[in-house]
Coordinates of C-alpha atoms in Angstrom, one line a residue:
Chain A
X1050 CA 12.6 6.9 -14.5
X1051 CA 10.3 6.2 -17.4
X1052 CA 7.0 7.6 -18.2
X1053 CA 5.8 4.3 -17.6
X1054 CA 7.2 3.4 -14.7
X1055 CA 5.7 7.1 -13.1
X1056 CA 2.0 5.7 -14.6
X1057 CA 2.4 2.4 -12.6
X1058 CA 3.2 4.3 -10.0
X1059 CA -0.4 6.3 -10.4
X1060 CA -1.8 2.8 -11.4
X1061 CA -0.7 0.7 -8.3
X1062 CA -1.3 4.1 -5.4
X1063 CA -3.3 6.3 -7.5
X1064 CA -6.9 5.4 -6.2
X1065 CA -4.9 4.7 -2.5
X1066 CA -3.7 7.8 -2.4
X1067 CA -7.1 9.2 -3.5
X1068 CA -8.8 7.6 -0.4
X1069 CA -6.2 8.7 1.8
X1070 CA -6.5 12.5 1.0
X1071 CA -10.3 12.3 0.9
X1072 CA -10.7 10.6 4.0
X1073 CA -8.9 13.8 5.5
X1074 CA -10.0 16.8 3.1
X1075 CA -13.4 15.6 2.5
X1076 CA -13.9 17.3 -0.6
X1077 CA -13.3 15.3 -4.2
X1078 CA -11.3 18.4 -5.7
X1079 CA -9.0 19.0 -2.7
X1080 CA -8.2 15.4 -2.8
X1081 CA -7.0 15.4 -6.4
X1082 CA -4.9 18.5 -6.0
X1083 CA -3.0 16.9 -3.6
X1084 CA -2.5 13.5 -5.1
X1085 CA -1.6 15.7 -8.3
X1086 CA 1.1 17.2 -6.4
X1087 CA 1.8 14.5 -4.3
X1088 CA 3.2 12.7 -8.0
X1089 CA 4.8 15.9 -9.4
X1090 CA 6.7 16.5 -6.0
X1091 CA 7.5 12.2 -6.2
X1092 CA 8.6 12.7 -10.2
X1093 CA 11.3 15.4 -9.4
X1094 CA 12.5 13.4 -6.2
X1095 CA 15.9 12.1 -6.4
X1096 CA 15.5 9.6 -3.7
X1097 CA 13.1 7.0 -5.1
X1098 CA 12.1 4.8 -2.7
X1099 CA 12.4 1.1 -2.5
X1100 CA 9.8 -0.9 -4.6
X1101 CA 8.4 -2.4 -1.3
X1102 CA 8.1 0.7 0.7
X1103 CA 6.8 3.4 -2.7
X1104 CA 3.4 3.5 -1.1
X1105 CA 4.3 4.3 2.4
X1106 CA 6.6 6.8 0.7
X1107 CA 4.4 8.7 -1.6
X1108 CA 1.5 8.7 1.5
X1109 CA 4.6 10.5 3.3
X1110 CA 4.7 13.3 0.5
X1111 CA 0.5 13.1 0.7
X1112 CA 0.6 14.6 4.3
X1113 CA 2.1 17.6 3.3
X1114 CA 0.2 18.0 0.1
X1115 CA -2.7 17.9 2.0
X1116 CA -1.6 20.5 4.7
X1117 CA -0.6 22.4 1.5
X1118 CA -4.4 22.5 0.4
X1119 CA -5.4 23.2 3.5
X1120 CA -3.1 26.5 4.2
X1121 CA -4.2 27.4 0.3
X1122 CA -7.9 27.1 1.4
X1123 CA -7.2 28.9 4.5
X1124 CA -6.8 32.4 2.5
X1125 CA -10.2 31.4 0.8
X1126 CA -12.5 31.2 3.0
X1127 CA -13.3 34.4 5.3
X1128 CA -11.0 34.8 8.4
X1129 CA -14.4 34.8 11.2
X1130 CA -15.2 31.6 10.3
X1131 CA -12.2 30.5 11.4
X1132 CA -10.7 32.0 13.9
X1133 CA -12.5 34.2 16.8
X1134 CA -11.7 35.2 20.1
X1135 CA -13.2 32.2 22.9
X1136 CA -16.4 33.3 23.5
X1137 CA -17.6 33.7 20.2
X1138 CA -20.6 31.6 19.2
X1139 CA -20.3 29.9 22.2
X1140 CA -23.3 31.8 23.6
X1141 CA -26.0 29.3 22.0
X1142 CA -24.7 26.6 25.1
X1143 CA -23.6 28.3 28.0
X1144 CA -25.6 31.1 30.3
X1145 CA -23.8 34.0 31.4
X1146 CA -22.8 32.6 34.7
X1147 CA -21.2 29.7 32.1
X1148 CA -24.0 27.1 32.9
X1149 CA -25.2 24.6 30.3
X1150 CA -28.0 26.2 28.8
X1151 CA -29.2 22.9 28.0
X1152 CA -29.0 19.6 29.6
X1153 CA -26.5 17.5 28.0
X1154 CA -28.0 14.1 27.0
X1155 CA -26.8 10.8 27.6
X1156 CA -25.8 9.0 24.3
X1157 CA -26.5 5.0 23.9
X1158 CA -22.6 4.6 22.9
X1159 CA -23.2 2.6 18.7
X1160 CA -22.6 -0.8 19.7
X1161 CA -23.7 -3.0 17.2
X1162 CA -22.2 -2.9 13.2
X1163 CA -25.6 -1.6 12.1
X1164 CA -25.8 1.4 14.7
X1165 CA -22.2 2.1 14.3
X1166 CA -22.8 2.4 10.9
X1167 CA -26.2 4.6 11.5
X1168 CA -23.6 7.0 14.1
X1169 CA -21.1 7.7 11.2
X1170 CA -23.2 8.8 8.6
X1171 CA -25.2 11.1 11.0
X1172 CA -21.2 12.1 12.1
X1173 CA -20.9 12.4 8.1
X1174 CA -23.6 14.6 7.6
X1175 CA -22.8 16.9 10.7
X1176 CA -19.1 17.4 9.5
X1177 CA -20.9 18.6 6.1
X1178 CA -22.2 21.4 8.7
X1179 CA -18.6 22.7 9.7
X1180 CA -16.0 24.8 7.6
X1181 CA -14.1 22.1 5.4
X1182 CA -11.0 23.6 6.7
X1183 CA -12.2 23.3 10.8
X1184 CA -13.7 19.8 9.6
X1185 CA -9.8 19.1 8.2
X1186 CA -8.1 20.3 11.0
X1187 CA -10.4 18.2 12.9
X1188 CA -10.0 15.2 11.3
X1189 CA -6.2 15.2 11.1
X1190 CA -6.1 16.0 14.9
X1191 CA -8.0 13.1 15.8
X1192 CA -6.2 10.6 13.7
X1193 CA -3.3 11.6 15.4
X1194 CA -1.0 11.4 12.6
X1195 CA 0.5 14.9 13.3
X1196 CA 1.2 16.7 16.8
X1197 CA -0.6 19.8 17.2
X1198 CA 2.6 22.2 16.8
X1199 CA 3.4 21.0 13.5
X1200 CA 0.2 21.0 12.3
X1201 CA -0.3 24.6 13.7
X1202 CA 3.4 25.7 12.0
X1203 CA 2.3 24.3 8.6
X1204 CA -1.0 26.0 8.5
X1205 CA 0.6 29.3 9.8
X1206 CA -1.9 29.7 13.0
X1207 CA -1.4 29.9 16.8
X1208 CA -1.6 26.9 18.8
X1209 CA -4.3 29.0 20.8
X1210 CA -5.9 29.4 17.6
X1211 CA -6.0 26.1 16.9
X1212 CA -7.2 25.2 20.2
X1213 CA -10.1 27.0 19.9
X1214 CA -10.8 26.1 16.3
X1215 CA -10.9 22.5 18.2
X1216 CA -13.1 23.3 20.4
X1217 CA -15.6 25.4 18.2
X1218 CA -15.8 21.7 15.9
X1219 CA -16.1 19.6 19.0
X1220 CA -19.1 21.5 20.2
X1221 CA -20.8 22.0 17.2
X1222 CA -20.6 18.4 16.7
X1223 CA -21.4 16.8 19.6
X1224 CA -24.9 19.3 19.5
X1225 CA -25.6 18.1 15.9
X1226 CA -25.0 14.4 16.6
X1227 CA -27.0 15.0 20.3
X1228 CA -29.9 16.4 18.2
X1229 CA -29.6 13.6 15.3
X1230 CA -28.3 11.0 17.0
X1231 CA -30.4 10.8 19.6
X1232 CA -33.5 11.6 17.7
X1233 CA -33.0 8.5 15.4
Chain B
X1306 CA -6.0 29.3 41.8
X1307 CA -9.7 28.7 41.3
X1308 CA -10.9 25.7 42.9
X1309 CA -14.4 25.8 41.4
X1310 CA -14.4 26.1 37.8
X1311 CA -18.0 26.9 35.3
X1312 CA -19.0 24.3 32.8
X1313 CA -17.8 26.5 30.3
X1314 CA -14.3 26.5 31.7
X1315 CA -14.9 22.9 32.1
X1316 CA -16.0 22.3 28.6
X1317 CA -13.0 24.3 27.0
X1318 CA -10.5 21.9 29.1
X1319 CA -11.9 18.7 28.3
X1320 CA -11.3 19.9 24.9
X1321 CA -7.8 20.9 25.5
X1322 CA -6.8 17.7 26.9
X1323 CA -7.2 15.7 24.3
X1324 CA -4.8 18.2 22.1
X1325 CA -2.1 19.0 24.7
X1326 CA -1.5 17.5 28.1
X1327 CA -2.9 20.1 30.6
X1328 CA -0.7 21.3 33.3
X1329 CA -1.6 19.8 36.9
X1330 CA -3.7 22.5 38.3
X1331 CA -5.5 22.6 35.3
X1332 CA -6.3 18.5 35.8
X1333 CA -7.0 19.1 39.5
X1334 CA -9.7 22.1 38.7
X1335 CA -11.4 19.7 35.9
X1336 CA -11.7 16.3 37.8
X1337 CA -12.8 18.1 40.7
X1338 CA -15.5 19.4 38.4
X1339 CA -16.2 16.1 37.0
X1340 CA -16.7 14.6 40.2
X1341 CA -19.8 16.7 40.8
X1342 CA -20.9 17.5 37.2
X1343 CA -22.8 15.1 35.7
X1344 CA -23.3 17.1 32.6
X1345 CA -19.6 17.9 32.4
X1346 CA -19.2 14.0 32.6
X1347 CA -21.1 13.3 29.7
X1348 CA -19.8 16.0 27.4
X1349 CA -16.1 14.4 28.0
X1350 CA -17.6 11.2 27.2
X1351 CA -19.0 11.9 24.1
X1352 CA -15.3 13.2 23.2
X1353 CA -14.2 10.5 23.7
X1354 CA -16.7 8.8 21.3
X1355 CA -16.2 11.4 19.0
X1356 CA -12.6 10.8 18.4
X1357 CA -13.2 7.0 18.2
X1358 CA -15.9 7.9 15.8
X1359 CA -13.7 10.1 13.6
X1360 CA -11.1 7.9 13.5
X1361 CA -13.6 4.9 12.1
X1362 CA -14.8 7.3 9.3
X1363 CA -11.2 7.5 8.2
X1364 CA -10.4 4.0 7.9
X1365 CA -13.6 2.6 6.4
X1366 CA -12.9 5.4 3.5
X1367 CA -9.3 4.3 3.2
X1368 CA -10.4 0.8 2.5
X1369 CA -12.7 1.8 0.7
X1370 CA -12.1 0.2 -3.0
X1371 CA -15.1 1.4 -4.5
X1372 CA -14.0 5.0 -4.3
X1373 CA -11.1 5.6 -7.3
X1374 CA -9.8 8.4 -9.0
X1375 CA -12.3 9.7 -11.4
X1376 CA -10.8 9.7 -15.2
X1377 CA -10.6 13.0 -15.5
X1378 CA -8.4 13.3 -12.8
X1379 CA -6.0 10.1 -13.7
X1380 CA -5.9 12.0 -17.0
X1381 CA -4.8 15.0 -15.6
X1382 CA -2.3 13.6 -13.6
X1383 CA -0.7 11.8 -16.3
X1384 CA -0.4 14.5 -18.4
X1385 CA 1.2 16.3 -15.7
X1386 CA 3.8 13.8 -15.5
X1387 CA 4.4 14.0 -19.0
X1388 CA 5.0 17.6 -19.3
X1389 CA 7.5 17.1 -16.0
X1390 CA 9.1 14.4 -17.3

């Protein structure tokens, strides 16, 4: 391969690729560490792909660049925000007998293009609330593009661990969207 | 087994279900809670919406065009091919 053929490659996925990472790691720098790496792991491949199927190929190589990021970020940012034992935090919503503490609202479910559009940038602005790497896991959970174990092996934590991470995002979102959501 | 389950317990299996299946007993404890919980009701429905929501985010930033590498970065990138090469 020629340089030039590896800058159409950056020219014809680059800005793809670019959406595709930030969509999951939400942050601008993350994202171009792993499309960096994504085309320096795709340079020293032996097994181009086919011209038709390059994208779906180097997206392939993206999803583990950007569990790559991920794990490195883990070791940044301080352990308790992570991970904690189940009832940790969780004493803002439930009582000691492990009532609601608040009623939970009913939602009007974004129907039309406008409110839907009104309902993701409140979600936007309340995943800006979360640990990027909680928001990630988050994210990459619900788009369901990798099972839970795998996910859980990459990033070297427990599938307990991750289930509570899980459940410390979904509750912390649902609150900030509750309070936002319905307040708009 | 416990038949009756908090809203706490509740909560934390709703959340559970939608990353692993949850074993029958498990099912049988939360519906029966959902049956008489309102609150409980609502939370899993929101979820729901949640996920649905999450996964909208994603795709409207994938197709997003306006949103592109920013020089620097292309830059970077190339040079980092070069030096590979």
């Amino acid at each position: 391969m020629t340089l030039s053929a590896h800058n159409d490659w950056l020219e014809a996925h680059g800005d793809y690729l670019y959406r595709f990472a930030l969509a999951r790691l939400r942050d601008p720098h993350w994202a171009e560490d792993a499309v960096q790496e994504t085309f320096l792991a795709a340079i020293k491949a032996t097994n181009f792909a086919e011209q038709s199927s390059q994208r779906t190929w180097l997206t392939g190589i993206l999803k583990h660049k950007i569990i790559d990021v991920m794990r490195k970020s883990q070791r940044e940012v301080v352990a308790s925000d992570l991970i904690s034992d189940e009832d940790a935090n969780m004493d803002d919503f439930f009582d000691d007998k492990g009532h609601w503490l608040e009623p939970i609202q009913a939602w009007g479910i974004p129907e039309n293009t406008l409110e839907q559009k009104q309902f993701l940038s409140i979600l936007q602005a309340c995943m800006d609330k979360l640990p990027q790497k909680l928001s990630a896991l988050f994210i990459m959970r619900d788009v369901h593009e990798e099972n839970n174990e795998e996910i859980c092996k990459e990033l070297e934590i427990s599938t307990t661990n991750a289930w509570v991470m899980l459940y410390r995002a979904r509750m912390r979102l649902r609150k900030c969207l509750e309070i936002n959501w319905l307040a708009s | 087994m416990r038949i009756f389950i908090s809203c706490k317990s509740a909560s934390q299996l709703v959340s559970q279900s939608l990353d692993a299946p949850l074993t029958w007993q498990s099912r049988l404890v939360l519906r029966l809670h959902l049956v008489i919980c309102k609150y409980c009701r609502r939370f899993s429905q929101q979820l729901a919406v949640l996920r649905k929501a999450v996964q909208n985010m994603v795709q409207l930033t994938e197709a997003d065009e306006s949103i592109q590498l920013k020089p620097e970065a292309r830059q970077r990138i190339i040079n980092v091919i070069k030096q590979n090469q």
